[in-house]
Each structure stands twice: as structure tokens, then as C-alpha cells.
JSON list of C-alpha atoms in Angstrom, two decimals:
[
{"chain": "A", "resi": 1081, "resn": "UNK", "atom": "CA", "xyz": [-69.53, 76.61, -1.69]},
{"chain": "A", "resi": 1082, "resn": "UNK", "atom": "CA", "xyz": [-73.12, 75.48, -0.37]},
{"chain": "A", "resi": 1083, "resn": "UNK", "atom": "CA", "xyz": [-73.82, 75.89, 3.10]},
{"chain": "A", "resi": 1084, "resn": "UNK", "atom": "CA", "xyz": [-75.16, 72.65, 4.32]},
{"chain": "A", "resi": 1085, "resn": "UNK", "atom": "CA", "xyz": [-75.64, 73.43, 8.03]},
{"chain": "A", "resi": 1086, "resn": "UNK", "atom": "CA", "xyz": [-75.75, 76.70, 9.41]},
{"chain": "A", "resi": 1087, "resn": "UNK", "atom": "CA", "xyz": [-76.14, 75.31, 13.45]},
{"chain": "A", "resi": 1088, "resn": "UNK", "atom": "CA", "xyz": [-74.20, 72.02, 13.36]},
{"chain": "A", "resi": 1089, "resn": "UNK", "atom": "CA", "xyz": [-72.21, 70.86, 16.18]},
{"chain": "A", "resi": 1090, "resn": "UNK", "atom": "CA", "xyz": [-68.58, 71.55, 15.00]},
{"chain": "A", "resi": 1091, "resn": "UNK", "atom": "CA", "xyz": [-65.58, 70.03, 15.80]},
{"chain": "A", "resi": 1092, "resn": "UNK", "atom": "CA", "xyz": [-62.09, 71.77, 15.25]},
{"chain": "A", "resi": 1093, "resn": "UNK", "atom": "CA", "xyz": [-59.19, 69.69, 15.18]},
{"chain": "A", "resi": 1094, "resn": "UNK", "atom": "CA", "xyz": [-55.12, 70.53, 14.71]},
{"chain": "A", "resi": 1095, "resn": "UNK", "atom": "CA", "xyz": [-54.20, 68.86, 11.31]},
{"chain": "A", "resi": 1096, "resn": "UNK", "atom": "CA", "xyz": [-52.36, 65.47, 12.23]},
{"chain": "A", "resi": 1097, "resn": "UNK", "atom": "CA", "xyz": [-54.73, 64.71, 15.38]},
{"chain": "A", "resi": 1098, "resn": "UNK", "atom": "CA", "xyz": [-57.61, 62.09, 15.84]},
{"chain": "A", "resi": 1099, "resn": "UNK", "atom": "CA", "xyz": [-60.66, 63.40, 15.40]},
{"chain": "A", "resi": 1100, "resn": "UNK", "atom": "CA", "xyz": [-63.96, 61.71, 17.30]},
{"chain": "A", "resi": 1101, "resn": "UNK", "atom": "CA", "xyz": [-67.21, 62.29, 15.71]},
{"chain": "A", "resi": 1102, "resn": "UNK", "atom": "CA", "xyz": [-70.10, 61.05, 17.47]},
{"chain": "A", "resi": 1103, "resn": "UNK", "atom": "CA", "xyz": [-74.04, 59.87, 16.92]},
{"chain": "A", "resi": 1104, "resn": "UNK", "atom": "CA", "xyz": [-76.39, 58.90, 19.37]},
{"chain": "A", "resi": 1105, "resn": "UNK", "atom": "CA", "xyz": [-79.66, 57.12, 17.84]},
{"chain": "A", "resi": 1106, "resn": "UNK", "atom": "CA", "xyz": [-82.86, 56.50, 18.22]},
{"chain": "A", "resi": 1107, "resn": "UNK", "atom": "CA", "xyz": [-83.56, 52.71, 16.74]},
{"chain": "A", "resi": 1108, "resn": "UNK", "atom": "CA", "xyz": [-82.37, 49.53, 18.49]},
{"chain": "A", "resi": 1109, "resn": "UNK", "atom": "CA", "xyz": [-84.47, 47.82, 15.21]},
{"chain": "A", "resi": 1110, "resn": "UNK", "atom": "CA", "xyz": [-81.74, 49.59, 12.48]},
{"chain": "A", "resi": 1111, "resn": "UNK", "atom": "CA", "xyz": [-79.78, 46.88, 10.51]},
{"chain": "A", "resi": 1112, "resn": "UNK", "atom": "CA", "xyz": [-76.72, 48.82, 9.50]},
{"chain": "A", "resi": 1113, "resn": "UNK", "atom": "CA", "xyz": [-75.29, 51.83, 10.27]},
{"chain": "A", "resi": 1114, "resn": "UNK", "atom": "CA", "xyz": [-73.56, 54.13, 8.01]},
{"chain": "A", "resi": 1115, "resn": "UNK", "atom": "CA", "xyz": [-71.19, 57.58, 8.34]},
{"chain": "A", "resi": 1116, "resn": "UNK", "atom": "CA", "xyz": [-71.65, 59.70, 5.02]},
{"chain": "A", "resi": 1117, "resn": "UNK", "atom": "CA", "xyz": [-69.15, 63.18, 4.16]},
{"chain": "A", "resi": 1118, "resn": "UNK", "atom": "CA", "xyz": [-70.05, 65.83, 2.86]},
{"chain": "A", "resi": 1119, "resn": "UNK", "atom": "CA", "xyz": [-67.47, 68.44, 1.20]},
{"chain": "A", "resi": 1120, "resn": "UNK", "atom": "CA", "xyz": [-68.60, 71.94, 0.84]},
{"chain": "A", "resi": 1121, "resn": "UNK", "atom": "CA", "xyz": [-71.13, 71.88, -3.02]},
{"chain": "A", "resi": 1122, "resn": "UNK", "atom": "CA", "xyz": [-71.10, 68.52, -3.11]},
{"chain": "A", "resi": 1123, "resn": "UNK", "atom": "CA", "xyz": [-73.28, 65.77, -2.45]},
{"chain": "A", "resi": 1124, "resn": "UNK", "atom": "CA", "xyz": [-72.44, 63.25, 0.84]},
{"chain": "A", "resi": 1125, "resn": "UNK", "atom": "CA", "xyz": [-70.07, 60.75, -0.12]},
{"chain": "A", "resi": 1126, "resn": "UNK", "atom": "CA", "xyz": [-70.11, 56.94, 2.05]},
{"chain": "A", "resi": 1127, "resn": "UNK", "atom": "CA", "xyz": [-67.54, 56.37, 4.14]},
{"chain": "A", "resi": 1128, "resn": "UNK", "atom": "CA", "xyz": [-67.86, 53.27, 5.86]},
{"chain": "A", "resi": 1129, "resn": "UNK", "atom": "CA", "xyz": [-70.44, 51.28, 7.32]},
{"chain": "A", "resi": 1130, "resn": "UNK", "atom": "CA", "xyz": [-71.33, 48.48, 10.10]},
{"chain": "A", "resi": 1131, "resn": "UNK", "atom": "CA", "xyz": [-73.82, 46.00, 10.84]},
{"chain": "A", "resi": 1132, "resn": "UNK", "atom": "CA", "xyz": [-75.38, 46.12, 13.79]},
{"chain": "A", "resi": 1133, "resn": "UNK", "atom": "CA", "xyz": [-74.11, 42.73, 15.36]},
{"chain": "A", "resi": 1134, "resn": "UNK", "atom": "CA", "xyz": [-70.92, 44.35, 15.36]},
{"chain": "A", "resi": 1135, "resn": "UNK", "atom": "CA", "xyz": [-68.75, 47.13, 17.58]},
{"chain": "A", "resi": 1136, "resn": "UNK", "atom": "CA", "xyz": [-65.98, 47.87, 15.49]},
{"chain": "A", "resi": 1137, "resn": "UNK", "atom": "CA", "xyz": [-64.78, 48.32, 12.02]},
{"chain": "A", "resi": 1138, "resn": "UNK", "atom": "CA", "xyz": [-62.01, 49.48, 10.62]},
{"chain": "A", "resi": 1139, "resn": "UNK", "atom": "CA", "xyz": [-61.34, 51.32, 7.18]},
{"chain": "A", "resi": 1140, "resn": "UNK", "atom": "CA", "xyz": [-58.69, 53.41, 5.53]},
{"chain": "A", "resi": 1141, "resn": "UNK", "atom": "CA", "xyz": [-57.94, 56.11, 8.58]},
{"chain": "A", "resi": 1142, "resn": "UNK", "atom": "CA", "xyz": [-61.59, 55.93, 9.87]},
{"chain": "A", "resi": 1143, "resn": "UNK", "atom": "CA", "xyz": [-63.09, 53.15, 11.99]},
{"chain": "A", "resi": 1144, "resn": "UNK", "atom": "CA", "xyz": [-66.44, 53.11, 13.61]},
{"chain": "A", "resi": 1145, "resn": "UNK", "atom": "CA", "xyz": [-67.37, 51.87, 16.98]},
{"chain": "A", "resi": 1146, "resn": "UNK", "atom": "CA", "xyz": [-71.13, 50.99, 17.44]},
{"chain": "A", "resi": 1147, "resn": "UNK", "atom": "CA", "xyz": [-72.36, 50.76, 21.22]},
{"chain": "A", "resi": 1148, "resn": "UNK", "atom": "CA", "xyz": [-75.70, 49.41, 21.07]},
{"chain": "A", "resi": 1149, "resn": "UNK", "atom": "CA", "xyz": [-76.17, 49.74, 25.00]},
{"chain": "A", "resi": 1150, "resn": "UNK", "atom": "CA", "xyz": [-76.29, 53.02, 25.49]},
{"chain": "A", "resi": 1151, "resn": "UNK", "atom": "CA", "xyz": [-77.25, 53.54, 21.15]},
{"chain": "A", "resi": 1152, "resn": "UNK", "atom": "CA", "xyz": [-73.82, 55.66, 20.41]},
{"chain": "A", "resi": 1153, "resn": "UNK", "atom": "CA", "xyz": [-72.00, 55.36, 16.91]},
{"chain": "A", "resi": 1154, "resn": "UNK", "atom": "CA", "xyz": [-68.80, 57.00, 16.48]},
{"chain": "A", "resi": 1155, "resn": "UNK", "atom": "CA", "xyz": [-66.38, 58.12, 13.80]},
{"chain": "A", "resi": 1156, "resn": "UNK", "atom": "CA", "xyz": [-62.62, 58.27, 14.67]},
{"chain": "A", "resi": 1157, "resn": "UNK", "atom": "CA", "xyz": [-59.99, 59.68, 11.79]},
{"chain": "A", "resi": 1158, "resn": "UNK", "atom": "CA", "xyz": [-56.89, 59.53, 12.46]},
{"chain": "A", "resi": 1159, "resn": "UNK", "atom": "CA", "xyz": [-54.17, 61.78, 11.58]},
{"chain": "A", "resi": 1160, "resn": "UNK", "atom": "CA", "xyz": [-56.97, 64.16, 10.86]},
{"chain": "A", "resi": 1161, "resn": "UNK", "atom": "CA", "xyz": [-55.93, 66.04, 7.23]},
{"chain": "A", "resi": 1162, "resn": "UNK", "atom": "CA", "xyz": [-57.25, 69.43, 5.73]},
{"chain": "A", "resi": 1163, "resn": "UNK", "atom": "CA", "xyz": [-59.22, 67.24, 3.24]},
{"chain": "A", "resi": 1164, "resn": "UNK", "atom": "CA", "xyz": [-61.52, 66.13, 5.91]},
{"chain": "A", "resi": 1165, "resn": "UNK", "atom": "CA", "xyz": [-63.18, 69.30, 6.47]},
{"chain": "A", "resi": 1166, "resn": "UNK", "atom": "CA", "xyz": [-66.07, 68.75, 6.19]},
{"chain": "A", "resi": 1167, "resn": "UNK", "atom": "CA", "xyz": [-69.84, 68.00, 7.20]},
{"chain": "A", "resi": 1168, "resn": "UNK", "atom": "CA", "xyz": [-70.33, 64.01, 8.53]},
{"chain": "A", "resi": 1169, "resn": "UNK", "atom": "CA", "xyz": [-73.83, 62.34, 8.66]},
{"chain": "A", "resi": 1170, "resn": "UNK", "atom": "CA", "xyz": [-74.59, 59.09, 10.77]},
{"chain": "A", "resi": 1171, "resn": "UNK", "atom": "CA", "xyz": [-77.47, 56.86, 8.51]},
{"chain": "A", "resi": 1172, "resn": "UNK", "atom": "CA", "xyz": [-79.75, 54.23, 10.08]},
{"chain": "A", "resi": 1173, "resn": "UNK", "atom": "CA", "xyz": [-80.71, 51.64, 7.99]},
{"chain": "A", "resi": 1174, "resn": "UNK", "atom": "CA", "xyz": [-83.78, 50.23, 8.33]},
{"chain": "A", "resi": 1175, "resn": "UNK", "atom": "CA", "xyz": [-84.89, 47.51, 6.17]},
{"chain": "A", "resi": 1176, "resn": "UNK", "atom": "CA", "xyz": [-85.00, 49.61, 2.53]},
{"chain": "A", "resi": 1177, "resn": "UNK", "atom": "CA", "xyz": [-85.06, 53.00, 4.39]},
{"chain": "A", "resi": 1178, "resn": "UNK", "atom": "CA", "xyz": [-81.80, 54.89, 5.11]},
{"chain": "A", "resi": 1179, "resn": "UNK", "atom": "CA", "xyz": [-82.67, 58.14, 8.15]},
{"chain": "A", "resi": 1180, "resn": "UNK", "atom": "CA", "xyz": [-79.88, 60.69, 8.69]},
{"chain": "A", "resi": 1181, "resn": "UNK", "atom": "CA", "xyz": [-79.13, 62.45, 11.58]},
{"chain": "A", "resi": 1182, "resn": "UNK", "atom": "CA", "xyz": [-78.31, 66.13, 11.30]},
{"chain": "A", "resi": 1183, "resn": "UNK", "atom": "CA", "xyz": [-74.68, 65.71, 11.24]},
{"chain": "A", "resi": 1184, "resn": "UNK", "atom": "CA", "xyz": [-71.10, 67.57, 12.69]},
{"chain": "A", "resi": 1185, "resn": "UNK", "atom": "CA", "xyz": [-69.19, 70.22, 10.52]},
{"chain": "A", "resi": 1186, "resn": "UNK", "atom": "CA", "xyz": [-65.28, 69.10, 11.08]},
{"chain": "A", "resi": 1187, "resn": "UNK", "atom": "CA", "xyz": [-62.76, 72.04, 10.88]},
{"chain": "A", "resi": 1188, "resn": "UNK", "atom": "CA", "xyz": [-59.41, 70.99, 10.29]},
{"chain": "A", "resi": 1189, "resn": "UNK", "atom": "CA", "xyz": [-56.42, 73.65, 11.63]},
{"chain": "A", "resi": 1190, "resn": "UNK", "atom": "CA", "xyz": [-53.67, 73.84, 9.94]},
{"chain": "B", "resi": 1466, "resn": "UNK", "atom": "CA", "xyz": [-68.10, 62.62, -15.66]},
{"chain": "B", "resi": 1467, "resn": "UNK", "atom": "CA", "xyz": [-70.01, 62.28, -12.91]},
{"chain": "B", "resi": 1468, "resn": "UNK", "atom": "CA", "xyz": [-72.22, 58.76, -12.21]},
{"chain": "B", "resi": 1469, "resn": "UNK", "atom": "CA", "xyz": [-75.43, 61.21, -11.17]},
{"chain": "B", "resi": 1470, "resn": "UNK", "atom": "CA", "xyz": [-75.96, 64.28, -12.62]},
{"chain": "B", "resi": 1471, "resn": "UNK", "atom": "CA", "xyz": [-78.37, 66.92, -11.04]},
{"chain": "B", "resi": 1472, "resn": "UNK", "atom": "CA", "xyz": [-79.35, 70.00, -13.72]},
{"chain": "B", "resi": 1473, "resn": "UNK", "atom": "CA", "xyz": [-79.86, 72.67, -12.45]},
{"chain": "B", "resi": 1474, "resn": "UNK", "atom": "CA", "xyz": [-77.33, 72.84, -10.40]},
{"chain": "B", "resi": 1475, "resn": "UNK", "atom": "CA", "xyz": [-79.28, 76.18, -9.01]},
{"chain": "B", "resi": 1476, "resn": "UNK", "atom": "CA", "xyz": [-82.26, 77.52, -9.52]},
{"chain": "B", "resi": 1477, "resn": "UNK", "atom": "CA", "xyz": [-84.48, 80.28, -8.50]},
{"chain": "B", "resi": 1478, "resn": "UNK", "atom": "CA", "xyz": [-88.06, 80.26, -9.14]},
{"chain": "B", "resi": 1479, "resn": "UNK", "atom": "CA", "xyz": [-91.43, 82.25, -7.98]},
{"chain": "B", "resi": 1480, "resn": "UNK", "atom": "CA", "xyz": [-93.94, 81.20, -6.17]},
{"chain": "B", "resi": 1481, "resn": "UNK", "atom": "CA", "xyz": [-96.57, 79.32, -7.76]},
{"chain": "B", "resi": 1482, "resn": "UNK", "atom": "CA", "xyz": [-94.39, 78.06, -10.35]},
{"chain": "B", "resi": 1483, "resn": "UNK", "atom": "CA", "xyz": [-93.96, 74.44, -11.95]},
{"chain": "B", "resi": 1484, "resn": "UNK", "atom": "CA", "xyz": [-90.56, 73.52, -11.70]},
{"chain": "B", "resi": 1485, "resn": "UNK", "atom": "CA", "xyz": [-88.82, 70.18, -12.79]},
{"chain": "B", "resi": 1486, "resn": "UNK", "atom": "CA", "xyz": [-85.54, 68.65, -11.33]},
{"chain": "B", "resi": 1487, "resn": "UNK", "atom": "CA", "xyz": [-83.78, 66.18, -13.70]},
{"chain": "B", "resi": 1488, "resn": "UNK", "atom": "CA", "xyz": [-81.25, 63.69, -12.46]},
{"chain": "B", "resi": 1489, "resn": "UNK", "atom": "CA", "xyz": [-79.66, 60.78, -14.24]},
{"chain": "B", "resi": 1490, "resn": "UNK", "atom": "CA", "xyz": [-77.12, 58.21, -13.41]},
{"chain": "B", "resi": 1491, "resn": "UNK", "atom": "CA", "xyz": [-74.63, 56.18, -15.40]},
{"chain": "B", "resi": 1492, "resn": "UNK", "atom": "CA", "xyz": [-74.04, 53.78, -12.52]},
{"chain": "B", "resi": 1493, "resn": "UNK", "atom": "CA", "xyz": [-76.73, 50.93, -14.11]},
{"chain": "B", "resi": 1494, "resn": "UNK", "atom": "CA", "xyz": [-78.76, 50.90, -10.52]},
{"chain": "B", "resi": 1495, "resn": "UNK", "atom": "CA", "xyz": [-82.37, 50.01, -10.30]},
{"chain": "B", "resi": 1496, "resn": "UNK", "atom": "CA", "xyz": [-83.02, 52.64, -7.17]},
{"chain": "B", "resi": 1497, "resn": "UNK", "atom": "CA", "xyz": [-83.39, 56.39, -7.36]},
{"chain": "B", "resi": 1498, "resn": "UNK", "atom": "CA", "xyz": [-84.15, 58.55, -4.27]},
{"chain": "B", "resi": 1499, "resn": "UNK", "atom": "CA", "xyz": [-84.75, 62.12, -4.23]},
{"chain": "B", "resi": 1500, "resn": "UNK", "atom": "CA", "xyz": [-83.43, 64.12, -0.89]},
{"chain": "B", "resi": 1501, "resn": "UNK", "atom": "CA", "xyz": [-83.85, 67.74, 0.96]},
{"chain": "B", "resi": 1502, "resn": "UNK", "atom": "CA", "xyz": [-81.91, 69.28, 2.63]},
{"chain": "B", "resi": 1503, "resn": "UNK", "atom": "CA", "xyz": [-82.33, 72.19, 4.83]},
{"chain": "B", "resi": 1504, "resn": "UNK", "atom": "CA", "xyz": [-79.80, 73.89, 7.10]},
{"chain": "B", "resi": 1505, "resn": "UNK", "atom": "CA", "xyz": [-79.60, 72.30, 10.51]},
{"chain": "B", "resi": 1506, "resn": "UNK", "atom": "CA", "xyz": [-81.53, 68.99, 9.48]},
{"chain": "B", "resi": 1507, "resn": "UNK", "atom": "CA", "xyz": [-80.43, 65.98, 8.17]},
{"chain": "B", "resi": 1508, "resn": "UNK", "atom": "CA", "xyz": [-81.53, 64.59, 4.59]},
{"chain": "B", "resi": 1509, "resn": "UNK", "atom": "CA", "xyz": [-85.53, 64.01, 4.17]},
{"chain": "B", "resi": 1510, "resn": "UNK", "atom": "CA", "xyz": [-86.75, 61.53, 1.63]},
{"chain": "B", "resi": 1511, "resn": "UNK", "atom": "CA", "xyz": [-89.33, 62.90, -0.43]},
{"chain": "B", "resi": 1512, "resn": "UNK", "atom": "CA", "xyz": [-89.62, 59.82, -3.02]},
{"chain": "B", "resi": 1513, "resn": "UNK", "atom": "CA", "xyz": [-87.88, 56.62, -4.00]},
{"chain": "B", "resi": 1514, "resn": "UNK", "atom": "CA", "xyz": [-88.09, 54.17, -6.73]},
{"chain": "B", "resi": 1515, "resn": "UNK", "atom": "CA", "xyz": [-86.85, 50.72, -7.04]},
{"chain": "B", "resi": 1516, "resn": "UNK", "atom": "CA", "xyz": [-87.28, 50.40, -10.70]},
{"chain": "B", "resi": 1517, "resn": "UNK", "atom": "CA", "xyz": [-89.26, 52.22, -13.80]},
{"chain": "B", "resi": 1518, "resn": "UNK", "atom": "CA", "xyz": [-92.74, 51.22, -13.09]},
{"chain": "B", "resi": 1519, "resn": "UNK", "atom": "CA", "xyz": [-91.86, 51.35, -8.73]},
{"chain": "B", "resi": 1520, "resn": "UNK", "atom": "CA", "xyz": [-92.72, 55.08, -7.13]},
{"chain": "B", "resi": 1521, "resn": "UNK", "atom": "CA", "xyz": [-92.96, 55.44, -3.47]},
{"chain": "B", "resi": 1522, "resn": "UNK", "atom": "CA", "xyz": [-93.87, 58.08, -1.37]},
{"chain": "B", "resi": 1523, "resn": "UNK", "atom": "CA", "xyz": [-91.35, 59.52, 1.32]},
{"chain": "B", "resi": 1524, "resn": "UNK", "atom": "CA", "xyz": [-91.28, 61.14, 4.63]},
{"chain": "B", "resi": 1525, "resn": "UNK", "atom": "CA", "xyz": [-92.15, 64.66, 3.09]},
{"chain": "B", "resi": 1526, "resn": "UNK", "atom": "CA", "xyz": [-93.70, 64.03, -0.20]},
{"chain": "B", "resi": 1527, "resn": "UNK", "atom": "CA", "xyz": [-96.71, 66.74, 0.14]},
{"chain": "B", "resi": 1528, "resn": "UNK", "atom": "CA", "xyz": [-96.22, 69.07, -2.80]},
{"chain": "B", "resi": 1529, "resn": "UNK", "atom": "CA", "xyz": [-93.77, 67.23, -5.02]},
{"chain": "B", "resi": 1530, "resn": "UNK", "atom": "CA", "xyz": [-94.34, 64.64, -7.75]},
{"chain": "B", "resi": 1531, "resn": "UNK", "atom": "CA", "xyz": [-91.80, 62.22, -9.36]},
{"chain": "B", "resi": 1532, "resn": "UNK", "atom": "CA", "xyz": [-91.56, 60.60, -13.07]},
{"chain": "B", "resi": 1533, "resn": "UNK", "atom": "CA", "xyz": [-89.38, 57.38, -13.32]},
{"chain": "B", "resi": 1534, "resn": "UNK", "atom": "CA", "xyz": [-88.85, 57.93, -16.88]},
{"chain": "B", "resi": 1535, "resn": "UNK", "atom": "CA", "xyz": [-85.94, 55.19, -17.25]},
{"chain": "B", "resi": 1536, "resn": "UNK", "atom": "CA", "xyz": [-83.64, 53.11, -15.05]},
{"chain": "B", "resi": 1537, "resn": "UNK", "atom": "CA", "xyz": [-81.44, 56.22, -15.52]},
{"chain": "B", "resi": 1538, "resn": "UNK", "atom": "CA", "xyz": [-83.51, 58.66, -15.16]},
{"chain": "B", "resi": 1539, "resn": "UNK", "atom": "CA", "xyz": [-86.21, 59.90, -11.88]},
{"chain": "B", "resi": 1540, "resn": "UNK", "atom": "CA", "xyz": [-87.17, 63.62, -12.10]},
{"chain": "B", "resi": 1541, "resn": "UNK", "atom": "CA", "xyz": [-88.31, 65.56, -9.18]},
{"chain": "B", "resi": 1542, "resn": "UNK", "atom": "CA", "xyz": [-91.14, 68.12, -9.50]},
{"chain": "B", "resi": 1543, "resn": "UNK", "atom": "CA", "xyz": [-92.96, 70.92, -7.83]},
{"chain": "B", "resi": 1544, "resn": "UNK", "atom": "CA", "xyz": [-96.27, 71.39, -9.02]},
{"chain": "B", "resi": 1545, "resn": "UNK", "atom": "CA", "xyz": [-96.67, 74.63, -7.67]},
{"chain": "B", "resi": 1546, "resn": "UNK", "atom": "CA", "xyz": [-93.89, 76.05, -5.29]},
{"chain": "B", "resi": 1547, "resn": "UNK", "atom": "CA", "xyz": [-93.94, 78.03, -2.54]},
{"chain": "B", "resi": 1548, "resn": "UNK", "atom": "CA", "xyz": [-91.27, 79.33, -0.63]},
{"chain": "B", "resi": 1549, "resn": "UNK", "atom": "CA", "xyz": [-90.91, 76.63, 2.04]},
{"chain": "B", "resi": 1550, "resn": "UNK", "atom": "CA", "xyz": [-89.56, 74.86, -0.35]},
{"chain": "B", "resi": 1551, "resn": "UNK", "atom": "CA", "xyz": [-86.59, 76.59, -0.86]},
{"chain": "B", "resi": 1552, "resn": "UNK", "atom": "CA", "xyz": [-83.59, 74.28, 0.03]},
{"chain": "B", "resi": 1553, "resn": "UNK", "atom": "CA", "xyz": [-81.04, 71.55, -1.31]},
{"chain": "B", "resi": 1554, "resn": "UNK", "atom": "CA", "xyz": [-82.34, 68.69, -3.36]},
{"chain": "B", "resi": 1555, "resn": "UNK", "atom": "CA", "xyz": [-80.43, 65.75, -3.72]},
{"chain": "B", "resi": 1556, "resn": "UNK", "atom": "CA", "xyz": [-80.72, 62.90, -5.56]},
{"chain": "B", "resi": 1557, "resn": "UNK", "atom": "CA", "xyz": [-78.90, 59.15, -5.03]},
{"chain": "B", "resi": 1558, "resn": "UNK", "atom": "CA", "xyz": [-78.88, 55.78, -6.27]},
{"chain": "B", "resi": 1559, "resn": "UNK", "atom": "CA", "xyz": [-78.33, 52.75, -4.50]},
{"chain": "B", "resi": 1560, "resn": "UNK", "atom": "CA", "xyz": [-77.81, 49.43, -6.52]},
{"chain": "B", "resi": 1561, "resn": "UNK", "atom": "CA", "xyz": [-80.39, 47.57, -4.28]},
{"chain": "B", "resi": 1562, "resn": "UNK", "atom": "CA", "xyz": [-77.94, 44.79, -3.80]},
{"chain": "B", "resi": 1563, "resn": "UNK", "atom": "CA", "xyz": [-77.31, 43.10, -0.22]},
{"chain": "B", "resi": 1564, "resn": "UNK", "atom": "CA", "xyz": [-77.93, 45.24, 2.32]},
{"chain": "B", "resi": 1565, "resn": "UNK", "atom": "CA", "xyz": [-77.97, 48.14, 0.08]},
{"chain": "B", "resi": 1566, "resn": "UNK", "atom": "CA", "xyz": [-75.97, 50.48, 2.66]},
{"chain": "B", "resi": 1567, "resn": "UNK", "atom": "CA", "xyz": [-73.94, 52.59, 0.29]},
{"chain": "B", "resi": 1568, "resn": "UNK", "atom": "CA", "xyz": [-75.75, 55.35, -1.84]},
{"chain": "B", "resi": 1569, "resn": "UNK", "atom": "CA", "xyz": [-74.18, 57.50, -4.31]},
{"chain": "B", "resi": 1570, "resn": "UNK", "atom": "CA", "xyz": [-75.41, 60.75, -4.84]},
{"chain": "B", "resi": 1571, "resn": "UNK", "atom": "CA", "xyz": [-75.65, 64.08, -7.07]},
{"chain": "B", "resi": 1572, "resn": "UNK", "atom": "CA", "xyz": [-73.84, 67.47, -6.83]},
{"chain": "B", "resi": 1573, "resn": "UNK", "atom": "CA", "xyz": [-77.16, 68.44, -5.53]},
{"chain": "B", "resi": 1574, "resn": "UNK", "atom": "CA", "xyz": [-79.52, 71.14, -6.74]},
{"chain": "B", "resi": 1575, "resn": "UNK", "atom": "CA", "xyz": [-79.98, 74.43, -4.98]},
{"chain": "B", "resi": 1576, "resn": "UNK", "atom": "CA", "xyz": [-83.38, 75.73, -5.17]},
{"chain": "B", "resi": 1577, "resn": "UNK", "atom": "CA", "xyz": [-84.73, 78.92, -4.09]},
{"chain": "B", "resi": 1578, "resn": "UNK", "atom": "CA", "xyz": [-88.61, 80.11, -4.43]},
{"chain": "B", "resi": 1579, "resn": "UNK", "atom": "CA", "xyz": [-89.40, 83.98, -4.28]}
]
């Protein structure tokens, strides 16, 4: 498969735990803000997103916690599978313009 | 079938070359965006377009042109490449509704200049 990021920060999990992905940013201005995976030769996929008025939002497995105070987004999964290895991007969104960060490779033990 | 489609999927190329990118979407959106992506670094917007006759520059658009040929179609080219620009172009749509936070993208291509 491609190699999207030969010096990410990596996370390694056991298979059934919560896994914590974190983002600090740069942009108090940013509207939204958005977590994006990305599966070894494939493009990044949305995963959930939240506006900046808010702290915490919940999805299928994931939910995002926003802390605009010190400008930290994470990404909690629970009961962490095999199917989320993979590479996850934090997204600013800034009026039109969407700005990744560099994102975290997840490894997922069986 | 996929909603954006990328061809090539890889490519290698020599330096100096003109090479062309083709992507085209089945998802009806009005916004195209081509990406790069480079080990280490997050995605870099080289162009955009909100519809046919909209082009926009990006944060690295030096050396690359664009054609929005139709809503479903934005094409990504390198007039003459060198090998700096060997990396992972993607490209996305976005339907440009509400806050516009979701973007669905290609397989990606892989391009490498010699």
C-alpha cells in the first residue's frame, strides 16, 4: 500500500481499547474542525466534525472533544478494531479553506 | 464505482516532462480541489475551483496548472516537472453546501519524476 507518512507520531493500541488521538492548532479564527482517515492506498475519508462553539461531539465509536483554551482537538475510538489502522488528519476550516495537520499513524494489536 | 476517480493511479515521469492528472467525480458537486501529499506533511492545496469558469490558486501552486473542463471534471498539470515534485496527488470535492466541512476524495495518484 502507499506510504503516507514515513515520521508520523504513532500510536499502538491492543484491539478492544480506547484509543486518544490528539491535535493541537494554530487558529483561534477556524470555524469547524474536522478528523479525516486515511487507510493505507487510499484517499482520507471524513470522520466527524465540530463547530467551534462546541466541546464535544459524539459519532458512531468516535467523539471529538475541542478545547479552545489551550487550542487541543482530540479523537477518542472506542473499542479500538483492526480496521482502524490507519493514518488520522485534524482539518481547520477556515471560511472556504480546509488546512491539515500532519497527522498520527494508529496501529491496532491484535 | 468510485464517486472520484484519479487516472493514473501511478505514474513515473522524467524531468522536464508535461504531465496531466485527470480526475472526475460522479457526486454532482460544484467544488474540485487538487492536494499533495508528501511524507511527514499534511495535505497542501495546490488549486481549487468552485465551479467551471472559478480557478483559484493554492498554497503551493508554482509549477502546476489546472483546466476545469466540466462540473465533473478538474485536471491537474505539470508543465514541466522536476523531481521535487515527486509525491501523492489527491484530488476532492466538496458540495459547497453549509459549512462545507466534509470532502470526498480520490484513490490518489502517485507520481514520481526521474
Amino acid at each position: 500500500g502507499e506510504s503516507v507518512g514515513l515520521h508520523l507520531p504513532t500510536l499502538s493500541v491492543q484491539e478492544g481499547d480506547n484509543s486518544i488521538i490528539n491535535c493541537a492548532y494554530s487558529n483561534s479564527a477556524s470555524d469547524y474542525f474536522i478528523w479525516y482517515k486515511q487507510e493505507s492506498g487510499k484517499g482520507p475519508q471524513f470522520i466527524i466534525d465540530i463547530r467551534s462553539n462546541m466541546d464535544k461531539r459524539q459519532g458512531q465509536r468516535v467523539t471529538v472533544l475541542l478545547n479552545k483554551t489551550v487550542k487541543h482537538l482530540s479523537l477518542q475510538i472506542a473499542a479500538t478494531q483492526p480496521g482502524d489502522s490507519a493514518v488520522y488528519f485534524c482539518a481547520e476550516k477556515r471560511g472556504f479553506k480546509t488546512i491539515f495537520g500532519a497527522g498520527t499513524r494508529l496501529f491496532v494489536k491484535a | 464505482d468510485a464517486d472520484v476517480t484519479q487516472t493514473p493511479r501511478n505514474r513515473i515521469t522524467k524531468t522536464g516532462k508535461r504531465i496531466m492528472l485527470e480526475c472526475s467525480q460522479t457526486k454532482g458537486h460544484d467544488r474540485m480541489y487538487w492536494y499533495r501529499q508528501d511524507p511527514g506533511l499534511g495535505l497542501r492545496l495546490i488549486y481549487y475551483s468552485f465551479d467551471v469558469k472559478d480557478i483559484n490558486k493554492g498554497e503551493i501552486s508554482d509549477g502546476y496548472s489546472v483546466s476545469r473542463q466540466a462540473q465533473a471534471k478538474f485536471s491537474l498539470s505539470l508543465e514541466s516537472a522536476i523531481p521535487n515534485q515527486t509525491a501523492l496527488y489527491f484530488c476532492a470535492t466538496s458540495p459547497g453546501t453549509g459549512f462545507d466541512t466534509e470532502a470526498f476524495f480520490g484513490q490518489g495518484t502517485r507520481l514520481t519524476v526521474v
